[in-house]
Amino acid sequence: MRQVIGPPYPATLTIPGSSWRSSLVYQDKVVLARPSVQIGRMEGNDVVFSDPLVSRHHAVIRWTPSGYEIEDLGSANGTIVSGQRIQGRVFLTPGQTIQIGTTHLLFTVFDRVESVAVGPILSRRRESALGFFIRTEWPKQYWRIFLLGLVAYLIVAEVLLLTQNLHLVPLELLLASCLIPVVFVIFCFEQNAFADMPFSVVSITFTSGAILGLTIAAILEPLLLPPTLSSSSAIPFTSALLIGLCEETAKVVAVLWFLRDKRLRSELDGLILGAAAGMGFAALETAGYGFVAFLTGFVNSLSSSSSTTIAIDAGLNQMNHSLVLRMALAVFGHGVWTAIVCAAIWRDRGQSTFRLTFGVILAFSIAVILHALWDWAPLTQYLSDSTNPLTVVVVVLGWFALIGGIGLLVLSFFLREAVGRAKLGPNTPPPPPLLQALLAEILRPFRGRPAVQTLALPAIPSQMRYCPRCQLMYPQDQQTCTRCQGSLVSAGSPPQSP
């Protein structure tokens, strides 16, 4: 069945200045051409502001049978309508001014609108995925910083191999370990994901995930793992589970102290904090793996050759292989797993500081199992020194891509849910149990959903009339409100004081 939704009447927002952008702009006005128009600072809103006083998801304007309503979504600085800070939902009348951040938006109806007006607006959303990606991402800096850092790493690595100047080893380790985590943080910053979250919180989370998380893991693992593990080329699955348990616990501990921060209450906050802590952990761990790879290659080569130069060259080559592999796979690992766990913690906490629910245990178990499968890598036991190098690359990267892809799918569920709940505001009902929600997400592609068709804005007379008290719209020949029997005023007139 096809569900048809239409607007109560055609209306627009007139927004001055250049600190905003929207895909719903028509003739220099934002047309309220969707059942809900999201306003905020984070990418993905229908009207995106760059004003630092605007929250990630600040407010929403919705269609209702009685007219348009606006709701503040729990923003830090509030939404002001006609000089009054609103609480909950408030109906809008033409001519009213909405203040969001430092910007004043004017809500009006169209004087004369043709029914085709919405077509060009909505059709802009149908551009190719590549075209949309280029248009939105080209102005940003994160990919430029990534390319610059990658070129710097390649240059330093080549110079180090040519000169064997070991003073460059720390620089190469720093570039390789920090490139992806730093680019990730810059990407989130440019998406305005850190809006409503002090930058000091992000910095402390990243640093604590690196230092505190790695230190706790370094203490726990020798206590739980068998001493013969370090001498084995393959990690048994039980040992891989213990490694995952230790490291996921250590990273979550590095984030838990932010549960007492009353500013960070949403599922999206937990997801971002978890990702930041995981990326910090990954940065130091990558540097550690690179250093160990250098020592291993150097010692192994030195034991079979008396040439120090050859041994250093072998150590550098093994270090480069380790660093390149870990850089290529950085987006699949620690940041994803910790984000899943912390999103579930913040999701199920409600108004409590912390609640140990089945959903939290389930998310933690998923992260530990994904981590264990990543470290276990059972297919590598079938590889030998005589295996074709291309086969080795395909097998290793294929396994990591499979496990990493599963993690990204789980994370995408939490991300969609977190953003969706943020768009509903502080009065969002509690989420369903996590297992139920995950099963529904898995079955979603197999379930048909009713199509929703957005009607074009109807043509209206040059003047409409509305009731300032009841905030209802009427045809131009109507003189009194059918609800309160009060006098109607022209839709273009400014709102009258009660």
Coordinates of C-alpha atoms in Angstrom, one line a residue:
M1 CA 0.0 0.0 0.0
R2 CA 1.3 3.5 -0.9
Q3 CA 1.1 6.0 1.9
V4 CA 0.8 9.6 0.8
I5 CA 1.9 12.4 3.0
G6 CA 1.2 16.0 2.2
P7 CA 2.2 19.3 3.8
P8 CA -0.5 21.4 5.7
Y9 CA 0.4 24.4 3.4
P10 CA 3.5 25.5 1.6
A11 CA 6.0 27.2 3.9
T12 CA 9.6 28.3 3.9
L13 CA 12.4 29.5 6.1
T14 CA 14.3 32.7 5.2
I15 CA 17.8 32.4 6.7
P16 CA 20.2 35.3 6.5
G17 CA 24.0 35.0 6.4
S18 CA 26.3 32.3 5.0
S19 CA 26.8 30.1 8.1
W20 CA 24.4 27.5 6.8
R21 CA 23.7 25.3 3.8
S22 CA 20.8 23.1 2.7
S23 CA 19.7 20.9 -0.2
L24 CA 16.1 22.3 0.1
V25 CA 16.9 25.8 -1.1
Y26 CA 14.6 27.2 -3.7
Q27 CA 14.8 30.9 -4.7
D28 CA 17.0 31.7 -1.7
K29 CA 14.6 30.1 0.8
V30 CA 14.5 26.8 2.5
V31 CA 11.4 25.0 1.4
L32 CA 9.8 22.8 4.1
A33 CA 9.3 20.1 1.5
R34 CA 9.7 17.1 3.8
P35 CA 7.5 15.8 6.7
S36 CA 10.3 16.6 9.0
V37 CA 13.2 19.1 8.4
Q38 CA 16.1 18.5 10.7
I39 CA 18.2 21.5 11.7
G40 CA 21.7 21.1 13.3
R41 CA 25.4 21.3 13.0
M42 CA 26.2 17.7 12.1
E43 CA 26.3 16.5 8.5
G44 CA 23.1 14.7 7.5
N45 CA 20.7 17.4 8.7
D46 CA 18.5 19.1 6.2
V47 CA 19.8 22.5 7.2
V48 CA 23.4 22.4 8.4
F49 CA 24.8 25.3 10.4
S50 CA 28.5 26.0 11.0
D51 CA 27.7 28.1 14.1
P52 CA 29.4 26.7 17.2
L53 CA 26.4 27.5 19.3
V54 CA 24.3 25.1 17.3
S55 CA 24.1 21.5 18.5
R56 CA 24.6 18.3 16.4
H57 CA 20.8 17.9 16.1
H58 CA 19.4 21.1 17.3
A59 CA 15.7 21.3 16.3
V60 CA 13.2 19.8 13.9
I61 CA 10.2 21.3 12.0
R62 CA 7.4 18.8 11.3
W63 CA 4.2 18.7 9.3
T64 CA 1.0 18.1 11.3
P65 CA -2.6 18.1 10.3
S66 CA -3.0 21.5 12.1
G67 CA 0.1 23.2 10.7
Y68 CA 3.8 23.2 11.3
E69 CA 5.4 22.5 14.6
I70 CA 9.0 23.0 15.9
E71 CA 10.7 21.0 18.6
D72 CA 14.0 21.6 20.3
L73 CA 16.0 18.4 20.4
G74 CA 17.7 19.0 23.7
S75 CA 20.1 21.4 22.3
A76 CA 22.8 23.0 24.6
N77 CA 21.7 26.6 23.9
G78 CA 18.0 26.1 23.2
T79 CA 15.6 27.2 20.5
I80 CA 13.9 30.6 20.7
V81 CA 10.6 31.3 19.0
S82 CA 9.3 34.9 18.9
G83 CA 11.7 35.8 21.8
Q84 CA 10.7 32.9 24.0
R85 CA 12.8 29.8 24.7
I86 CA 10.6 26.8 23.8
Q87 CA 10.1 23.6 25.8
G88 CA 8.9 20.6 23.9
R89 CA 6.8 21.2 20.7
V90 CA 5.4 24.5 19.7
F91 CA 3.2 25.4 16.7
L92 CA 4.5 27.9 14.2
T93 CA 2.5 30.7 12.7
P94 CA 3.7 32.6 9.5
G95 CA 5.8 35.6 10.3
Q96 CA 7.3 34.2 13.5
T97 CA 11.1 34.4 14.0
I98 CA 13.1 31.3 15.1
Q99 CA 16.5 31.9 16.7
I100 CA 19.0 29.0 16.5
G101 CA 22.4 29.8 17.7
T102 CA 23.1 33.4 16.6
T103 CA 20.9 33.1 13.4
H104 CA 17.3 34.3 13.1
L105 CA 15.1 32.3 10.8
L106 CA 11.8 33.7 9.4
F107 CA 8.9 31.3 9.0
T108 CA 6.6 32.3 6.2
V109 CA 4.1 30.9 3.7
F110 CA 4.6 31.2 -0.1
D111 CA 2.6 34.1 -1.5
R112 CA 2.2 32.3 -4.8
V113 CA 3.6 28.8 -5.5
E114 CA 3.2 26.5 -8.4
S115 CA 2.8 22.8 -7.7
V116 CA 6.0 22.0 -9.5
A117 CA 8.1 24.0 -7.0
V118 CA 9.2 21.0 -5.0
G119 CA 10.3 18.9 -7.9
P120 CA 13.7 20.6 -8.6
I121 CA 14.4 20.6 -4.9
L122 CA 14.0 16.9 -4.2
S123 CA 15.6 16.0 -7.5
R124 CA 18.9 17.4 -6.3
R125 CA 19.1 14.5 -3.9
R126 CA 19.1 12.0 -6.8
E127 CA 22.6 12.8 -8.1
S128 CA 25.0 10.0 -8.4
A129 CA 26.8 8.7 -5.3
L130 CA 30.1 9.6 -6.7
G131 CA 29.0 13.2 -7.6
F132 CA 27.5 13.7 -4.1
F133 CA 30.7 12.4 -2.5
I134 CA 32.9 14.7 -4.5
R135 CA 30.7 17.7 -3.9
T136 CA 30.5 17.2 -0.1
E137 CA 34.0 15.9 0.6
W138 CA 36.2 17.9 -1.8
P139 CA 36.2 21.1 0.5
K140 CA 37.3 19.1 3.5
Q141 CA 40.8 18.7 4.9
Y142 CA 40.9 15.2 6.3
W143 CA 41.7 13.5 2.9
R144 CA 44.4 16.1 2.2
I145 CA 46.0 15.5 5.5
F146 CA 45.8 11.7 4.8
L147 CA 47.6 12.1 1.5
L148 CA 50.2 14.4 2.9
G149 CA 50.9 12.1 5.8
L150 CA 51.0 9.1 3.5
V151 CA 53.5 10.8 1.2
A152 CA 55.6 11.8 4.3
Y153 CA 55.6 8.2 5.5
L154 CA 56.7 6.8 2.2
I155 CA 59.5 9.4 1.9
V156 CA 60.8 8.7 5.4
A157 CA 60.6 5.0 4.9
E158 CA 62.6 5.2 1.7
V159 CA 65.2 7.5 3.1
L160 CA 65.6 5.2 6.1
L161 CA 66.1 2.2 3.9
L162 CA 68.7 4.0 1.8
T163 CA 70.7 5.6 4.6
Q164 CA 70.0 3.2 7.5
N165 CA 70.0 6.2 9.8
L166 CA 68.2 4.8 12.8
H167 CA 67.4 8.2 14.1
L168 CA 64.5 8.2 11.6
V169 CA 63.0 5.0 13.1
P170 CA 60.9 7.0 15.7
L171 CA 59.7 9.4 13.0
E172 CA 58.5 6.5 10.8
L173 CA 56.8 4.8 13.7
L174 CA 55.1 8.1 14.7
L175 CA 53.8 8.7 11.1
A176 CA 52.6 5.2 10.6
S177 CA 50.9 4.8 14.0
C178 CA 49.2 8.2 14.1
L179 CA 48.2 8.8 10.5
I180 CA 44.9 6.9 10.4
P181 CA 43.8 7.7 14.0
V182 CA 44.5 11.4 13.5
V183 CA 42.8 11.5 10.2
F184 CA 39.8 9.8 11.8
V185 CA 39.6 12.4 14.5
I186 CA 39.8 15.2 11.9
F187 CA 37.1 13.5 9.8
C188 CA 34.7 13.4 12.8
F189 CA 35.6 17.0 13.6
E190 CA 34.7 18.1 10.1
Q191 CA 31.4 16.1 10.2
N192 CA 30.7 18.1 13.4
A193 CA 30.3 14.9 15.3
F194 CA 32.1 16.5 18.2
A195 CA 29.6 19.3 18.5
D196 CA 28.2 19.5 22.1
M197 CA 31.3 17.6 23.2
P198 CA 34.2 19.7 24.5
F199 CA 37.4 19.1 22.5
S200 CA 39.2 18.4 25.8
V201 CA 36.9 15.4 26.3
V202 CA 37.9 14.0 22.9
S203 CA 41.6 14.6 23.6
I204 CA 41.4 12.9 27.0
T205 CA 39.5 10.0 25.6
F206 CA 42.0 9.4 22.8
T207 CA 45.0 9.8 25.2
S208 CA 43.5 7.6 27.9
G209 CA 42.6 4.9 25.3
A210 CA 46.2 4.9 24.2
I211 CA 48.1 5.1 27.5
L212 CA 45.7 3.7 30.1
G213 CA 44.2 1.1 27.8
L214 CA 47.5 -0.2 26.6
T215 CA 49.0 -0.2 30.1
I216 CA 46.1 -2.2 31.6
A217 CA 46.2 -4.7 28.7
A218 CA 50.0 -5.1 29.2
I219 CA 49.4 -5.9 32.9
L220 CA 46.4 -8.3 32.3
E221 CA 47.7 -10.4 29.4
P222 CA 50.8 -11.9 31.0
L223 CA 48.6 -12.9 34.0
L224 CA 46.1 -14.7 31.8
L225 CA 47.9 -16.0 28.8
P226 CA 50.2 -19.1 28.7
P227 CA 53.9 -18.3 28.8
T228 CA 54.5 -20.4 25.7
L229 CA 52.3 -18.1 23.5
S230 CA 55.0 -15.7 22.6
S231 CA 57.1 -18.5 21.1
S232 CA 54.3 -19.8 18.9
S233 CA 53.8 -18.5 15.4
A234 CA 50.0 -19.2 15.5
I235 CA 47.7 -18.0 18.3
P236 CA 45.2 -20.6 19.5
F237 CA 41.6 -19.5 19.6
T238 CA 41.3 -19.7 23.4
S239 CA 44.4 -17.4 23.7
A240 CA 42.9 -15.1 21.1
L241 CA 39.7 -14.9 23.2
L242 CA 41.8 -14.0 26.3
I243 CA 43.6 -11.3 24.4
G244 CA 40.3 -9.9 23.1
L245 CA 38.9 -10.0 26.7
C246 CA 41.9 -8.2 28.1
E247 CA 42.2 -5.5 25.5
E248 CA 38.5 -4.7 25.1
T249 CA 38.2 -4.5 28.9
A250 CA 41.2 -2.1 29.1
K251 CA 39.8 0.2 26.4
V252 CA 36.3 0.4 28.0
V253 CA 37.8 1.2 31.4
A254 CA 39.6 4.1 29.7
V255 CA 36.2 5.5 28.8
L256 CA 33.9 4.7 31.7
W257 CA 34.8 7.8 33.8
F258 CA 32.9 9.9 31.3
L259 CA 29.7 8.2 32.3
R260 CA 29.4 10.8 35.1
D261 CA 29.5 13.7 32.7
K262 CA 25.9 14.9 32.4
R263 CA 26.6 16.5 29.0
L264 CA 27.3 13.2 27.4
R265 CA 24.1 11.2 27.7
S266 CA 23.2 10.0 24.2
E267 CA 24.0 6.7 22.4
L268 CA 25.9 8.8 19.8
D269 CA 28.2 10.2 22.6
G270 CA 29.1 6.7 23.7
L271 CA 29.8 5.6 20.1
I272 CA 32.1 8.6 19.5
L273 CA 34.0 8.2 22.8
G274 CA 34.5 4.5 22.2
A275 CA 35.8 5.1 18.7
A276 CA 38.2 7.8 20.0
A277 CA 39.5 5.5 22.7
G278 CA 39.9 2.6 20.3
M279 CA 41.8 4.7 17.8
G280 CA 44.2 6.0 20.6
F281 CA 44.8 2.4 21.6
A282 CA 45.5 1.4 18.0
A283 CA 48.0 4.2 17.5
L284 CA 50.3 3.1 20.3
E285 CA 49.8 -0.6 19.6
T286 CA 50.8 0.0 15.9
A287 CA 54.0 1.7 17.0
G288 CA 54.7 -1.2 19.4
Y289 CA 54.2 -3.8 16.7
G290 CA 56.4 -1.9 14.3
F291 CA 59.2 -1.7 16.9
V292 CA 58.9 -5.4 17.7
A293 CA 58.9 -6.3 14.0
F294 CA 62.2 -4.3 13.6
L295 CA 63.9 -6.1 16.5
T296 CA 62.6 -9.5 15.3
G297 CA 63.9 -9.0 11.8
F298 CA 67.2 -7.6 13.0
V299 CA 67.9 -10.5 15.5
N300 CA 66.8 -13.2 13.1
S301 CA 69.0 -11.9 10.3
L302 CA 71.9 -11.3 12.6
S303 CA 71.8 -14.9 13.8
S304 CA 72.3 -16.2 10.2
S305 CA 74.6 -13.4 9.0
S306 CA 77.5 -11.5 10.5
S307 CA 76.7 -8.3 8.6
T308 CA 75.1 -5.7 10.8
T309 CA 74.1 -3.7 7.6
I310 CA 72.2 -6.7 6.3
A311 CA 70.5 -7.3 9.7
I312 CA 69.4 -3.6 9.9
D313 CA 68.0 -3.8 6.4
A314 CA 66.0 -7.0 7.2
G315 CA 64.7 -5.3 10.4
L316 CA 63.6 -2.2 8.5
N317 CA 61.9 -4.2 5.8
Q318 CA 60.0 -6.3 8.3
M319 CA 59.0 -3.2 10.2
N320 CA 57.7 -1.6 7.0
H321 CA 55.6 -4.7 6.2
S322 CA 54.0 -4.7 9.6
L323 CA 53.3 -0.9 9.6
V324 CA 51.8 -0.9 6.1
L325 CA 49.5 -3.8 7.0
R326 CA 48.3 -2.2 10.2
M327 CA 47.8 1.1 8.6
A328 CA 45.7 -0.5 5.8
L329 CA 43.5 -2.3 8.4
A330 CA 43.3 0.4 11.1
V331 CA 39.7 1.4 10.2
F332 CA 38.5 -2.2 10.8
G333 CA 39.9 -2.9 14.3
H334 CA 40.1 -1.3 17.7
G335 CA 38.1 1.8 17.0
V336 CA 35.1 -0.2 15.7
W337 CA 35.1 -2.8 18.5
T338 CA 35.3 -0.2 21.3
A339 CA 32.7 2.0 19.6
I340 CA 30.3 -1.0 19.6
V341 CA 30.7 -1.6 23.3
C342 CA 30.5 2.0 24.4
A343 CA 27.4 2.7 22.2
A344 CA 25.6 -0.2 23.9
I345 CA 26.6 1.1 27.4
W346 CA 25.3 4.6 26.6
R347 CA 22.3 3.1 24.8
D348 CA 21.0 1.1 27.8
R349 CA 22.0 3.3 30.7
G350 CA 18.8 5.4 30.6
Q351 CA 19.0 8.0 33.4
S352 CA 21.4 5.8 35.5
T353 CA 25.2 6.3 35.6
F354 CA 25.7 2.7 34.4
R355 CA 23.6 -0.4 33.9
L356 CA 25.0 -3.8 33.2
T357 CA 22.3 -5.1 30.9
F358 CA 22.1 -8.1 28.6
G359 CA 22.6 -5.7 25.7
V360 CA 25.9 -4.5 27.1
I361 CA 27.1 -8.0 27.7
L362 CA 26.0 -8.9 24.1
A363 CA 27.8 -6.0 22.6
F364 CA 31.0 -6.7 24.7
S365 CA 30.8 -10.4 23.6
I366 CA 30.5 -9.4 19.9
A367 CA 33.6 -7.1 20.3
V368 CA 35.6 -9.8 22.1
I369 CA 34.7 -12.5 19.5
L370 CA 35.5 -10.2 16.5
H371 CA 38.8 -9.3 18.2
A372 CA 39.6 -13.0 18.8
L373 CA 38.8 -14.0 15.2
W374 CA 41.0 -11.1 14.0
D375 CA 44.0 -12.3 16.1
W376 CA 43.4 -16.0 15.5
A377 CA 43.5 -15.8 11.7
P378 CA 43.2 -19.6 11.2
L379 CA 43.9 -19.5 7.4
T380 CA 47.5 -18.3 7.9
Q381 CA 48.5 -21.7 9.4
Y382 CA 48.2 -23.1 5.8
L383 CA 50.8 -20.6 4.5
S384 CA 54.5 -21.3 4.4
D385 CA 57.7 -19.6 3.2
S386 CA 57.2 -21.2 -0.2
T387 CA 53.7 -19.8 -0.7
N388 CA 53.2 -17.4 -3.5
P389 CA 53.5 -13.8 -2.0
L390 CA 50.3 -12.8 -3.8
T391 CA 48.4 -15.7 -2.3
V392 CA 49.7 -14.6 1.2
V393 CA 48.4 -11.1 0.7
V394 CA 45.0 -12.2 -0.6
V395 CA 44.6 -14.7 2.3
V396 CA 45.7 -12.3 5.0
L397 CA 43.9 -9.3 3.8
G398 CA 40.8 -11.4 2.9
W399 CA 40.4 -12.7 6.4
F400 CA 40.9 -9.3 8.0
A401 CA 38.5 -7.7 5.5
L402 CA 35.8 -10.4 6.3
I403 CA 36.1 -10.0 10.1
G404 CA 36.4 -6.2 9.8
G405 CA 33.4 -6.0 7.5
I406 CA 31.3 -7.8 10.0
G407 CA 32.4 -5.3 12.7
L408 CA 31.5 -2.4 10.4
L409 CA 28.1 -3.8 9.7
V410 CA 27.4 -4.0 13.5
L411 CA 28.8 -0.5 14.0
S412 CA 26.6 0.8 11.2
F413 CA 23.5 -0.4 13.0
F414 CA 24.5 1.5 16.1
L415 CA 25.4 4.6 14.1
R416 CA 22.0 4.6 12.3
E417 CA 20.1 4.0 15.5
A418 CA 22.1 6.6 17.4
V419 CA 21.6 9.3 14.8
G420 CA 17.9 8.4 14.5
R421 CA 17.4 8.7 18.2
A422 CA 19.3 12.0 18.3
K423 CA 16.9 13.3 15.7
L424 CA 13.9 12.5 17.9
G425 CA 15.1 14.6 20.8
P426 CA 15.2 14.0 24.6
N427 CA 11.7 12.5 24.8
T428 CA 12.7 9.5 22.7
P429 CA 11.2 6.3 24.1
P430 CA 13.7 3.7 25.4
P431 CA 15.2 1.6 22.7
P432 CA 14.1 -2.1 22.3
P433 CA 16.4 -4.8 23.7
L434 CA 19.6 -4.9 21.7
L435 CA 19.2 -8.5 20.6
Q436 CA 15.7 -7.8 19.2
A437 CA 16.9 -4.7 17.5
L438 CA 19.9 -6.5 15.9
L439 CA 17.6 -9.3 14.6
A440 CA 15.2 -6.8 13.2
E441 CA 18.1 -5.1 11.4
I442 CA 19.3 -8.4 10.0
L443 CA 15.8 -9.2 8.7
R444 CA 15.1 -5.7 7.4
P445 CA 16.2 -6.4 3.8
F446 CA 13.7 -9.3 3.6
R447 CA 10.7 -7.3 4.8
G448 CA 8.7 -5.0 2.6
R449 CA 8.0 -1.5 3.8
P450 CA 5.2 0.8 2.6
A451 CA 6.4 3.4 0.2
V452 CA 6.1 7.0 1.2
Q453 CA 5.4 9.5 -1.4
T454 CA 6.0 13.2 -0.7
L455 CA 3.4 15.3 -2.4
A456 CA 4.4 18.5 -4.2
L457 CA 3.5 21.6 -2.5
P458 CA 0.0 22.7 -3.5
A459 CA -0.7 26.0 -5.1
I460 CA -2.3 28.5 -2.7
P461 CA -4.0 31.9 -3.1
S462 CA -1.9 35.0 -2.7
Q463 CA -3.3 35.4 0.8
M464 CA -4.2 32.9 3.5
R465 CA -5.6 33.6 6.9
Y466 CA -4.8 32.0 10.3
C467 CA -5.9 32.1 13.9
P468 CA -3.1 33.5 16.2
R469 CA -4.6 31.8 19.2
C470 CA -5.2 28.3 17.8
Q471 CA -2.5 28.6 15.1
L472 CA -4.7 27.1 12.4
M473 CA -4.7 28.0 8.7
Y474 CA -7.9 28.9 6.8
P475 CA -8.8 29.9 3.3
Q476 CA -8.7 33.6 2.5
D477 CA -12.5 34.0 2.6
Q478 CA -12.8 32.7 6.1
Q479 CA -13.3 35.4 8.7
T480 CA -13.4 33.6 12.1
C481 CA -11.8 30.6 13.7
T482 CA -14.1 27.6 13.9
R483 CA -12.5 26.5 17.2
C484 CA -12.3 29.7 19.2
Q485 CA -14.5 32.0 17.1
G486 CA -11.7 34.6 17.1
S487 CA -10.9 36.9 14.3
L488 CA -8.4 35.6 11.6
V489 CA -5.5 37.7 10.3
S490 CA -3.6 37.6 7.0
A491 CA -0.9 34.9 6.7
G492 CA 1.6 37.6 5.8
S493 CA 0.9 39.7 8.9
P494 CA 3.3 39.5 11.8
P495 CA 2.2 37.6 14.8
Q496 CA 0.1 39.6 17.3
S497 CA 0.8 39.8 21.0
P498 CA -1.9 38.0 23.0

